[in-house]
């Protein structure tokens, strides 16, 4: 059973930092690309950052230069370091991955962790 568990959310003032972590189980973690998405109230879920199995990363335009994503294959975790936070970063942040089983893509999401940035 695939399980993604996020931690590290909370309330922070604008300009501050937070680090999110996602612990994965039930997958061959080192072979999986991982990603962070976020969803603010009334908005669609958007990609924040992704990292592939060899460590190549991509970041959403709105977080470039402020956020970074990393992975620890020994601990089966993926982290999201968020610096210079802005009120518009307020959202529920979700950990995401997928696997392909017999040609079918199966997607997995964590339960989400709330990040609130006060002005």
PDB file of N, CA, C and O in Angstrom, residues 2-80:
ATOM      1  N   UNK A   2       0.639   2.142  -0.939  1.00  0.00           N
ATOM      2  CA  UNK A   2       1.429   3.360  -1.030  1.00  0.00           C
ATOM      3  C   UNK A   2       0.899   4.378  -0.032  1.00  0.00           C
ATOM      4  O   UNK A   2      -0.305   4.582   0.092  1.00  0.00           O
ATOM      5  N   UNK A   3       1.822   4.986   0.698  1.00  0.00           N
ATOM      6  CA  UNK A   3       1.436   5.978   1.676  1.00  0.00           C
ATOM      7  C   UNK A   3       2.397   7.143   1.608  1.00  0.00           C
ATOM      8  O   UNK A   3       3.617   6.967   1.566  1.00  0.00           O
ATOM      9  N   UNK A   4       1.823   8.359   1.588  1.00  0.00           N
ATOM     10  CA  UNK A   4       2.612   9.588   1.612  1.00  0.00           C
ATOM     11  C   UNK A   4       2.134  10.407   2.801  1.00  0.00           C
ATOM     12  O   UNK A   4       0.942  10.706   2.901  1.00  0.00           O
ATOM     13  N   UNK A   5       3.052  10.774   3.677  1.00  0.00           N
ATOM     14  CA  UNK A   5       2.676  11.499   4.887  1.00  0.00           C
ATOM     15  C   UNK A   5       3.497  12.774   4.978  1.00  0.00           C
ATOM     16  O   UNK A   5       4.725  12.725   5.114  1.00  0.00           O
ATOM     17  N   UNK A   6       2.790  13.915   4.903  1.00  0.00           N
ATOM     18  CA  UNK A   6       3.459  15.209   4.975  1.00  0.00           C
ATOM     19  C   UNK A   6       3.550  15.697   6.413  1.00  0.00           C
ATOM     20  O   UNK A   6       2.720  15.353   7.256  1.00  0.00           O
ATOM     21  N   UNK A   7       4.549  16.522   6.652  1.00  0.00           N
ATOM     22  CA  UNK A   7       4.703  17.170   7.958  1.00  0.00           C
ATOM     23  C   UNK A   7       5.429  18.487   7.756  1.00  0.00           C
ATOM     24  O   UNK A   7       6.033  18.714   6.702  1.00  0.00           O
ATOM     25  N   UNK A   8       5.340  19.353   8.766  1.00  0.00           N
ATOM     26  CA  UNK A   8       6.121  20.583   8.744  1.00  0.00           C
ATOM     27  C   UNK A   8       5.354  21.844   8.444  1.00  0.00           C
ATOM     28  O   UNK A   8       5.930  22.943   8.455  1.00  0.00           O
ATOM     29  N   UNK A   9       4.061  21.742   8.156  1.00  0.00           N
ATOM     30  CA  UNK A   9       3.291  22.944   7.896  1.00  0.00           C
ATOM     31  C   UNK A   9       3.084  23.762   9.161  1.00  0.00           C
ATOM     32  O   UNK A   9       3.442  23.349  10.260  1.00  0.00           O
ATOM     33  N   UNK A  10       2.510  24.953   8.976  1.00  0.00           N
ATOM     34  CA  UNK A  10       2.242  25.787  10.134  1.00  0.00           C
ATOM     35  C   UNK A  10       2.003  27.222   9.743  1.00  0.00           C
ATOM     36  O   UNK A  10       1.782  27.534   8.566  1.00  0.00           O
ATOM     37  N   UNK A  11       2.050  28.084  10.743  1.00  0.00           N
ATOM     38  CA  UNK A  11       1.835  29.515  10.564  1.00  0.00           C
ATOM     39  C   UNK A  11       3.175  30.236  10.648  1.00  0.00           C
ATOM     40  O   UNK A  11       3.952  29.990  11.583  1.00  0.00           O
ATOM     41  N   UNK A  12       3.427  31.105   9.692  1.00  0.00           N
ATOM     42  CA  UNK A  12       4.691  31.835   9.661  1.00  0.00           C
ATOM     43  C   UNK A  12       4.422  33.241   9.145  1.00  0.00           C
ATOM     44  O   UNK A  12       3.477  33.449   8.368  1.00  0.00           O
ATOM     45  N   UNK A  13       5.234  34.174   9.567  1.00  0.00           N
ATOM     46  CA  UNK A  13       5.097  35.542   9.074  1.00  0.00           C
ATOM     47  C   UNK A  13       5.734  35.682   7.700  1.00  0.00           C
ATOM     48  O   UNK A  13       6.653  34.925   7.340  1.00  0.00           O
ATOM     49  N   UNK A  14       5.254  36.641   6.950  1.00  0.00           N
ATOM     50  CA  UNK A  14       5.837  36.917   5.641  1.00  0.00           C
ATOM     51  C   UNK A  14       7.330  37.166   5.787  1.00  0.00           C
ATOM     52  O   UNK A  14       7.775  37.843   6.716  1.00  0.00           O
ATOM     53  N   UNK A  15       8.082  36.594   4.855  1.00  0.00           N
ATOM     54  CA  UNK A  15       9.531  36.688   4.897  1.00  0.00           C
ATOM     55  C   UNK A  15      10.192  35.539   5.627  1.00  0.00           C
ATOM     56  O   UNK A  15      11.414  35.381   5.552  1.00  0.00           O
ATOM     57  N   UNK A  16       9.413  34.756   6.306  1.00  0.00           N
ATOM     58  CA  UNK A  16       9.955  33.638   7.070  1.00  0.00           C
ATOM     59  C   UNK A  16      10.164  32.395   6.231  1.00  0.00           C
ATOM     60  O   UNK A  16       9.988  32.409   5.000  1.00  0.00           O
ATOM     61  N   UNK A  17      10.539  31.306   6.894  1.00  0.00           N
ATOM     62  CA  UNK A  17      10.848  30.047   6.223  1.00  0.00           C
ATOM     63  C   UNK A  17      10.125  28.888   6.899  1.00  0.00           C
ATOM     64  O   UNK A  17       9.833  28.934   8.100  1.00  0.00           O
ATOM     65  N   UNK A  18       9.862  27.878   6.114  1.00  0.00           N
ATOM     66  CA  UNK A  18       9.334  26.611   6.603  1.00  0.00           C
ATOM     67  C   UNK A  18       9.940  25.503   5.775  1.00  0.00           C
ATOM     68  O   UNK A  18      10.294  25.707   4.598  1.00  0.00           O
ATOM     69  N   UNK A  19      10.040  24.324   6.377  1.00  0.00           N
ATOM     70  CA  UNK A  19      10.476  23.158   5.630  1.00  0.00           C
ATOM     71  C   UNK A  19       9.423  22.067   5.778  1.00  0.00           C
ATOM     72  O   UNK A  19       9.082  21.651   6.893  1.00  0.00           O
ATOM     73  N   UNK A  20       8.937  21.602   4.645  1.00  0.00           N
ATOM     74  CA  UNK A  20       7.995  20.487   4.626  1.00  0.00           C
ATOM     75  C   UNK A  20       8.751  19.204   4.330  1.00  0.00           C
ATOM     76  O   UNK A  20       9.771  19.208   3.633  1.00  0.00           O
ATOM     77  N   UNK A  21       8.210  18.121   4.861  1.00  0.00           N
ATOM     78  CA  UNK A  21       8.790  16.813   4.589  1.00  0.00           C
ATOM     79  C   UNK A  21       7.673  15.838   4.246  1.00  0.00           C
ATOM     80  O   UNK A  21       6.560  15.945   4.770  1.00  0.00           O
ATOM     81  N   UNK A  22       7.975  14.912   3.371  1.00  0.00           N
ATOM     82  CA  UNK A  22       7.026  13.869   2.984  1.00  0.00           C
ATOM     83  C   UNK A  22       7.718  12.527   3.113  1.00  0.00           C
ATOM     84  O   UNK A  22       8.757  12.299   2.474  1.00  0.00           O
ATOM     85  N   UNK A  23       7.148  11.665   3.926  1.00  0.00           N
ATOM     86  CA  UNK A  23       7.670  10.310   4.100  1.00  0.00           C
ATOM     87  C   UNK A  23       6.853   9.355   3.244  1.00  0.00           C
ATOM     88  O   UNK A  23       5.624   9.318   3.354  1.00  0.00           O
ATOM     89  N   UNK A  24       7.539   8.598   2.411  1.00  0.00           N
ATOM     90  CA  UNK A  24       6.865   7.690   1.487  1.00  0.00           C
ATOM     91  C   UNK A  24       7.110   6.244   1.878  1.00  0.00           C
ATOM     92  O   UNK A  24       8.196   5.884   2.347  1.00  0.00           O
ATOM     93  N   UNK A  25       6.096   5.419   1.662  1.00  0.00           N
ATOM     94  CA  UNK A  25       6.236   3.979   1.880  1.00  0.00           C
ATOM     95  C   UNK A  25       5.392   3.251   0.842  1.00  0.00           C
ATOM     96  O   UNK A  25       4.466   3.827   0.262  1.00  0.00           O
ATOM     97  N   UNK A  26       5.755   2.011   0.597  1.00  0.00           N
ATOM     98  CA  UNK A  26       4.992   1.203  -0.339  1.00  0.00           C
ATOM     99  C   UNK A  26       5.399   1.363  -1.793  1.00  0.00           C
ATOM    100  O   UNK A  26       4.730   0.816  -2.679  1.00  0.00           O
ATOM    101  N   UNK A  27       6.468   2.123  -2.044  1.00  0.00           N
ATOM    102  CA  UNK A  27       6.973   2.298  -3.404  1.00  0.00           C
ATOM    103  C   UNK A  27       8.479   2.095  -3.409  1.00  0.00           C
ATOM    104  O   UNK A  27       9.120   2.133  -2.358  1.00  0.00           O
ATOM    105  N   UNK A  28       9.015   1.870  -4.596  1.00  0.00           N
ATOM    106  CA  UNK A  28      10.474   1.835  -4.749  1.00  0.00           C
ATOM    107  C   UNK A  28      10.926   3.284  -4.837  1.00  0.00           C
ATOM    108  O   UNK A  28      11.130   3.821  -5.924  1.00  0.00           O
ATOM    109  N   UNK A  29      11.107   3.887  -3.686  1.00  0.00           N
ATOM    110  CA  UNK A  29      11.234   5.341  -3.607  1.00  0.00           C
ATOM    111  C   UNK A  29      12.336   5.881  -4.514  1.00  0.00           C
ATOM    112  O   UNK A  29      12.137   6.875  -5.213  1.00  0.00           O
ATOM    113  N   UNK A  30      13.481   5.250  -4.523  1.00  0.00           N
ATOM    114  CA  UNK A  30      14.618   5.797  -5.275  1.00  0.00           C
ATOM    115  C   UNK A  30      14.342   5.830  -6.773  1.00  0.00           C
ATOM    116  O   UNK A  30      15.010   6.558  -7.513  1.00  0.00           O
ATOM    117  N   UNK A  31      13.368   5.062  -7.232  1.00  0.00           N
ATOM    118  CA  UNK A  31      13.048   5.013  -8.654  1.00  0.00           C
ATOM    119  C   UNK A  31      11.928   5.975  -9.036  1.00  0.00           C
ATOM    120  O   UNK A  31      11.643   6.150 -10.218  1.00  0.00           O
ATOM    121  N   UNK A  32      11.296   6.565  -8.028  1.00  0.00           N
ATOM    122  CA  UNK A  32      10.106   7.380  -8.283  1.00  0.00           C
ATOM    123  C   UNK A  32      10.413   8.865  -8.334  1.00  0.00           C
ATOM    124  O   UNK A  32      11.140   9.388  -7.486  1.00  0.00           O
ATOM    125  N   UNK A  33       9.834   9.533  -9.309  1.00  0.00           N
ATOM    126  CA  UNK A  33       9.779  10.989  -9.246  1.00  0.00           C
ATOM    127  C   UNK A  33       8.781  11.380  -8.170  1.00  0.00           C
ATOM    128  O   UNK A  33       7.802  10.664  -7.924  1.00  0.00           O
ATOM    129  N   UNK A  34       9.050  12.506  -7.529  1.00  0.00           N
ATOM    130  CA  UNK A  34       8.191  13.012  -6.460  1.00  0.00           C
ATOM    131  C   UNK A  34       7.887  14.478  -6.735  1.00  0.00           C
ATOM    132  O   UNK A  34       8.660  15.166  -7.427  1.00  0.00           O
ATOM    133  N   UNK A  35       6.810  14.965  -6.163  1.00  0.00           N
ATOM    134  CA  UNK A  35       6.459  16.359  -6.396  1.00  0.00           C
ATOM    135  C   UNK A  35       5.666  16.910  -5.224  1.00  0.00           C
ATOM    136  O   UNK A  35       5.099  16.164  -4.423  1.00  0.00           O
ATOM    137  N   UNK A  36       5.673  18.231  -5.154  1.00  0.00           N
ATOM    138  CA  UNK A  36       4.830  18.968  -4.224  1.00  0.00           C
ATOM    139  C   UNK A  36       3.856  19.818  -5.039  1.00  0.00           C
ATOM    140  O   UNK A  36       4.266  20.514  -5.987  1.00  0.00           O
ATOM    141  N   UNK A  37       2.594  19.745  -4.654  1.00  0.00           N
ATOM    142  CA  UNK A  37       1.548  20.593  -5.219  1.00  0.00           C
ATOM    143  C   UNK A  37       0.962  21.419  -4.077  1.00  0.00           C
ATOM    144  O   UNK A  37       1.135  21.098  -2.905  1.00  0.00           O
ATOM    145  N   UNK A  38       0.237  22.451  -4.441  1.00  0.00           N
ATOM    146  CA  UNK A  38      -0.483  23.221  -3.426  1.00  0.00           C
ATOM    147  C   UNK A  38      -1.827  23.663  -3.986  1.00  0.00           C
ATOM    148  O   UNK A  38      -2.001  23.790  -5.191  1.00  0.00           O
ATOM    149  N   UNK A  39      -2.733  23.889  -3.051  1.00  0.00           N
ATOM    150  CA  UNK A  39      -4.057  24.367  -3.437  1.00  0.00           C
ATOM    151  C   UNK A  39      -4.529  25.391  -2.430  1.00  0.00           C
ATOM    152  O   UNK A  39      -4.668  25.087  -1.238  1.00  0.00           O
ATOM    153  N   UNK A  40      -4.755  26.581  -2.925  1.00  0.00           N
ATOM    154  CA  UNK A  40      -5.286  27.664  -2.095  1.00  0.00           C
ATOM    155  C   UNK A  40      -6.805  27.683  -2.229  1.00  0.00           C
ATOM    156  O   UNK A  40      -7.350  27.198  -3.228  1.00  0.00           O
ATOM    157  N   UNK A  41      -7.506  28.245  -1.262  1.00  0.00           N
ATOM    158  CA  UNK A  41      -8.975  28.294  -1.324  1.00  0.00           C
ATOM    159  C   UNK A  41      -9.454  28.961  -2.608  1.00  0.00           C
ATOM    160  O   UNK A  41      -8.991  30.040  -2.967  1.00  0.00           O
ATOM    161  N   UNK A  42     -10.357  28.284  -3.301  1.00  0.00           N
ATOM    162  CA  UNK A  42     -10.935  28.848  -4.516  1.00  0.00           C
ATOM    163  C   UNK A  42     -10.053  28.769  -5.739  1.00  0.00           C
ATOM    164  O   UNK A  42     -10.411  29.300  -6.796  1.00  0.00           O
ATOM    165  N   UNK A  43      -8.898  28.127  -5.600  1.00  0.00           N
ATOM    166  CA  UNK A  43      -7.976  28.026  -6.734  1.00  0.00           C
ATOM    167  C   UNK A  43      -7.718  26.565  -7.080  1.00  0.00           C
ATOM    168  O   UNK A  43      -7.954  25.663  -6.274  1.00  0.00           O
ATOM    169  N   UNK A  44      -7.210  26.350  -8.284  1.00  0.00           N
ATOM    170  CA  UNK A  44      -6.877  24.994  -8.706  1.00  0.00           C
ATOM    171  C   UNK A  44      -5.554  24.554  -8.072  1.00  0.00           C
ATOM    172  O   UNK A  44      -4.709  25.384  -7.720  1.00  0.00           O
ATOM    173  N   UNK A  45      -5.405  23.256  -7.967  1.00  0.00           N
ATOM    174  CA  UNK A  45      -4.151  22.718  -7.458  1.00  0.00           C
ATOM    175  C   UNK A  45      -3.050  23.007  -8.478  1.00  0.00           C
ATOM    176  O   UNK A  45      -3.241  22.845  -9.682  1.00  0.00           O
ATOM    177  N   UNK A  46      -1.894  23.441  -7.998  1.00  0.00           N
ATOM    178  CA  UNK A  46      -0.799  23.785  -8.895  1.00  0.00           C
ATOM    179  C   UNK A  46       0.499  23.106  -8.459  1.00  0.00           C
ATOM    180  O   UNK A  46       0.729  22.868  -7.271  1.00  0.00           O
ATOM    181  N   UNK A  47       1.331  22.824  -9.449  1.00  0.00           N
ATOM    182  CA  UNK A  47       2.630  22.224  -9.175  1.00  0.00           C
ATOM    183  C   UNK A  47       3.557  23.262  -8.542  1.00  0.00           C
ATOM    184  O   UNK A  47       3.715  24.366  -9.064  1.00  0.00           O
ATOM    185  N   UNK A  48       4.166  22.895  -7.436  1.00  0.00           N
ATOM    186  CA  UNK A  48       5.137  23.758  -6.772  1.00  0.00           C
ATOM    187  C   UNK A  48       6.553  23.367  -7.171  1.00  0.00           C
ATOM    188  O   UNK A  48       7.359  24.204  -7.580  1.00  0.00           O
ATOM    189  N   UNK A  49       6.857  22.078  -7.058  1.00  0.00           N
ATOM    190  CA  UNK A  49       8.210  21.611  -7.354  1.00  0.00           C
ATOM    191  C   UNK A  49       8.187  20.119  -7.612  1.00  0.00           C
ATOM    192  O   UNK A  49       7.355  19.394  -7.050  1.00  0.00           O
ATOM    193  N   UNK A  50       9.101  19.659  -8.440  1.00  0.00           N
ATOM    194  CA  UNK A  50       9.224  18.243  -8.712  1.00  0.00           C
ATOM    195  C   UNK A  50      10.689  17.828  -8.732  1.00  0.00           C
ATOM    196  O   UNK A  50      11.575  18.654  -8.980  1.00  0.00           O
ATOM    197  N   UNK A  51      10.923  16.555  -8.447  1.00  0.00           N
ATOM    198  CA  UNK A  51      12.285  16.014  -8.481  1.00  0.00           C
ATOM    199  C   UNK A  51      12.214  14.608  -9.030  1.00  0.00           C
ATOM    200  O   UNK A  51      11.374  13.809  -8.607  1.00  0.00           O
ATOM    201  N   UNK A  52      13.079  14.312  -9.997  1.00  0.00           N
ATOM    202  CA  UNK A  52      13.028  12.972 -10.598  1.00  0.00           C
ATOM    203  C   UNK A  52      13.958  12.021  -9.845  1.00  0.00           C
ATOM    204  O   UNK A  52      14.563  12.384  -8.824  1.00  0.00           O
ATOM    205  N   UNK A  53      14.062  10.811 -10.361  1.00  0.00           N
ATOM    206  CA  UNK A  53      14.792   9.768  -9.637  1.00  0.00           C
ATOM    207  C   UNK A  53      16.294  10.028  -9.569  1.00  0.00           C
ATOM    208  O   UNK A  53      16.976   9.482  -8.698  1.00  0.00           O
ATOM    209  N   UNK A  54      16.803  10.881 -10.460  1.00  0.00           N
ATOM    210  CA  UNK A  54      18.241  11.155 -10.434  1.00  0.00           C
ATOM    211  C   UNK A  54      18.539  12.519  -9.807  1.00  0.00           C
ATOM    212  O   UNK A  54      19.679  12.970  -9.818  1.00  0.00           O
ATOM    213  N   UNK A  55      17.503  13.164  -9.295  1.00  0.00           N
ATOM    214  CA  UNK A  55      17.706  14.405  -8.568  1.00  0.00           C
ATOM    215  C   UNK A  55      17.531  15.679  -9.367  1.00  0.00           C
ATOM    216  O   UNK A  55      17.735  16.773  -8.828  1.00  0.00           O
ATOM    217  N   UNK A  56      17.139  15.578 -10.605  1.00  0.00           N
ATOM    218  CA  UNK A  56      16.855  16.785 -11.387  1.00  0.00           C
ATOM    219  C   UNK A  56      15.554  17.396 -10.887  1.00  0.00           C
ATOM    220  O   UNK A  56      14.592  16.682 -10.608  1.00  0.00           O
ATOM    221  N   UNK A  57      15.558  18.713 -10.782  1.00  0.00           N
ATOM    222  CA  UNK A  57      14.408  19.395 -10.186  1.00  0.00           C
ATOM    223  C   UNK A  57      13.786  20.398 -11.145  1.00  0.00           C
ATOM    224  O   UNK A  57      14.428  20.870 -12.096  1.00  0.00           O
ATOM    225  N   UNK A  58      12.532  20.691 -10.896  1.00  0.00           N
ATOM    226  CA  UNK A  58      11.873  21.789 -11.581  1.00  0.00           C
ATOM    227  C   UNK A  58      10.972  22.497 -10.584  1.00  0.00           C
ATOM    228  O   UNK A  58      10.425  21.867  -9.660  1.00  0.00           O
ATOM    229  N   UNK A  59      10.866  23.799 -10.735  1.00  0.00           N
ATOM    230  CA  UNK A  59      10.107  24.619  -9.798  1.00  0.00           C
ATOM    231  C   UNK A  59       9.068  25.436 -10.551  1.00  0.00           C
ATOM    232  O   UNK A  59       9.305  25.876 -11.682  1.00  0.00           O
ATOM    233  N   UNK A  60       7.938  25.653  -9.910  1.00  0.00           N
ATOM    234  CA  UNK A  60       6.938  26.529 -10.486  1.00  0.00           C
ATOM    235  C   UNK A  60       7.458  27.957 -10.562  1.00  0.00           C
ATOM    236  O   UNK A  60       8.269  28.375  -9.727  1.00  0.00           O
ATOM    237  N   UNK A  61       6.981  28.707 -11.534  1.00  0.00           N
ATOM    238  CA  UNK A  61       7.492  30.064 -11.746  1.00  0.00           C
ATOM    239  C   UNK A  61       7.317  30.944 -10.506  1.00  0.00           C
ATOM    240  O   UNK A  61       8.169  31.782 -10.208  1.00  0.00           O
ATOM    241  N   UNK A  62       6.235  30.743  -9.784  1.00  0.00           N
ATOM    242  CA  UNK A  62       5.945  31.621  -8.651  1.00  0.00           C
ATOM    243  C   UNK A  62       6.846  31.369  -7.448  1.00  0.00           C
ATOM    244  O   UNK A  62       6.877  32.185  -6.532  1.00  0.00           O
ATOM    245  N   UNK A  63       7.587  30.279  -7.454  1.00  0.00           N
ATOM    246  CA  UNK A  63       8.432  29.951  -6.291  1.00  0.00           C
ATOM    247  C   UNK A  63       9.916  29.889  -6.630  1.00  0.00           C
ATOM    248  O   UNK A  63      10.738  29.662  -5.744  1.00  0.00           O
ATOM    249  N   UNK A  64      10.251  30.086  -7.890  1.00  0.00           N
ATOM    250  CA  UNK A  64      11.665  30.037  -8.279  1.00  0.00           C
ATOM    251  C   UNK A  64      12.471  31.086  -7.515  1.00  0.00           C
ATOM    252  O   UNK A  64      12.025  32.225  -7.375  1.00  0.00           O
ATOM    253  N   UNK A  65      13.628  30.655  -7.039  1.00  0.00           N
ATOM    254  CA  UNK A  65      14.481  31.558  -6.279  1.00  0.00           C
ATOM    255  C   UNK A  65      14.142  31.606  -4.795  1.00  0.00           C
ATOM    256  O   UNK A  65      14.891  32.183  -4.007  1.00  0.00           O
ATOM    257  N   UNK A  66      13.023  31.019  -4.398  1.00  0.00           N
ATOM    258  CA  UNK A  66      12.608  31.029  -2.990  1.00  0.00           C
ATOM    259  C   UNK A  66      12.484  29.623  -2.407  1.00  0.00           C
ATOM    260  O   UNK A  66      12.786  29.407  -1.233  1.00  0.00           O
ATOM    261  N   UNK A  67      12.013  28.686  -3.194  1.00  0.00           N
ATOM    262  CA  UNK A  67      11.790  27.325  -2.739  1.00  0.00           C
ATOM    263  C   UNK A  67      12.815  26.381  -3.367  1.00  0.00           C
ATOM    264  O   UNK A  67      13.328  26.646  -4.458  1.00  0.00           O
ATOM    265  N   UNK A  68      13.067  25.275  -2.697  1.00  0.00           N
ATOM    266  CA  UNK A  68      13.890  24.219  -3.273  1.00  0.00           C
ATOM    267  C   UNK A  68      13.351  22.868  -2.816  1.00  0.00           C
ATOM    268  O   UNK A  68      12.765  22.748  -1.737  1.00  0.00           O
ATOM    269  N   UNK A  69      13.553  21.859  -3.658  1.00  0.00           N
ATOM    270  CA  UNK A  69      13.094  20.501  -3.359  1.00  0.00           C
ATOM    271  C   UNK A  69      14.306  19.593  -3.305  1.00  0.00           C
ATOM    272  O   UNK A  69      15.264  19.767  -4.064  1.00  0.00           O
ATOM    273  N   UNK A  70      14.251  18.618  -2.414  1.00  0.00           N
ATOM    274  CA  UNK A  70      15.361  17.674  -2.292  1.00  0.00           C
ATOM    275  C   UNK A  70      14.800  16.321  -1.885  1.00  0.00           C
ATOM    276  O   UNK A  70      13.645  16.224  -1.440  1.00  0.00           O
ATOM    277  N   UNK A  71      15.619  15.296  -2.017  1.00  0.00           N
ATOM    278  CA  UNK A  71      15.183  13.955  -1.628  1.00  0.00           C
ATOM    279  C   UNK A  71      16.296  13.244  -0.899  1.00  0.00           C
ATOM    280  O   UNK A  71      17.480  13.497  -1.149  1.00  0.00           O
ATOM    281  N   UNK A  72      15.894  12.354  -0.002  1.00  0.00           N
ATOM    282  CA  UNK A  72      16.822  11.509   0.730  1.00  0.00           C
ATOM    283  C   UNK A  72      16.381  10.071   0.497  1.00  0.00           C
ATOM    284  O   UNK A  72      15.440   9.579   1.138  1.00  0.00           O
ATOM    285  N   UNK A  73      17.048   9.399  -0.417  1.00  0.00           N
ATOM    286  CA  UNK A  73      16.637   8.040  -0.768  1.00  0.00           C
ATOM    287  C   UNK A  73      16.882   7.046   0.362  1.00  0.00           C
ATOM    288  O   UNK A  73      16.238   6.000   0.425  1.00  0.00           O
ATOM    289  N   UNK A  74      17.803   7.353   1.240  1.00  0.00           N
ATOM    290  CA  UNK A  74      18.065   6.462   2.375  1.00  0.00           C
ATOM    291  C   UNK A  74      16.910   6.500   3.376  1.00  0.00           C
ATOM    292  O   UNK A  74      16.654   5.515   4.076  1.00  0.00           O
ATOM    293  N   UNK A  75      16.225   7.642   3.446  1.00  0.00           N
ATOM    294  CA  UNK A  75      15.121   7.791   4.404  1.00  0.00           C
ATOM    295  C   UNK A  75      13.754   7.769   3.741  1.00  0.00           C
ATOM    296  O   UNK A  75      12.737   7.893   4.418  1.00  0.00           O
ATOM    297  N   UNK A  76      13.727   7.642   2.423  1.00  0.00           N
ATOM    298  CA  UNK A  76      12.460   7.658   1.677  1.00  0.00           C
ATOM    299  C   UNK A  76      11.666   8.936   1.946  1.00  0.00           C
ATOM    300  O   UNK A  76      10.440   8.897   2.177  1.00  0.00           O
ATOM    301  N   UNK A  77      12.363  10.044   1.929  1.00  0.00           N
ATOM    302  CA  UNK A  77      11.694  11.320   2.178  1.00  0.00           C
ATOM    303  C   UNK A  77      12.020  12.328   1.078  1.00  0.00           C
ATOM    304  O   UNK A  77      13.079  12.280   0.450  1.00  0.00           O
ATOM    305  N   UNK A  78      11.084  13.228   0.878  1.00  0.00           N
ATOM    306  CA  UNK A  78      11.292  14.353  -0.021  1.00  0.00           C
ATOM    307  C   UNK A  78      10.956  15.619   0.756  1.00  0.00           C
ATOM    308  O   UNK A  78       9.974  15.655   1.506  1.00  0.00           O
ATOM    309  N   UNK A  79      11.800  16.617   0.621  1.00  0.00           N
ATOM    310  CA  UNK A  79      11.621  17.835   1.382  1.00  0.00           C
ATOM    311  C   UNK A  79      11.350  19.027   0.482  1.00  0.00           C
ATOM    312  O   UNK A  79      11.697  19.024  -0.708  1.00  0.00           O
ATOM    313  N   UNK A  80      10.689  20.020   1.047  1.00  0.00           N
ATOM    314  CA  UNK A  80      10.452  21.286   0.350  1.00  0.00           C
ATOM    315  C   UNK A  80      10.878  22.406   1.284  1.00  0.00           C
ATOM    316  O   UNK A  80      10.237  22.634   2.316  1.00  0.00           O
TER     317      UNK A  80
END
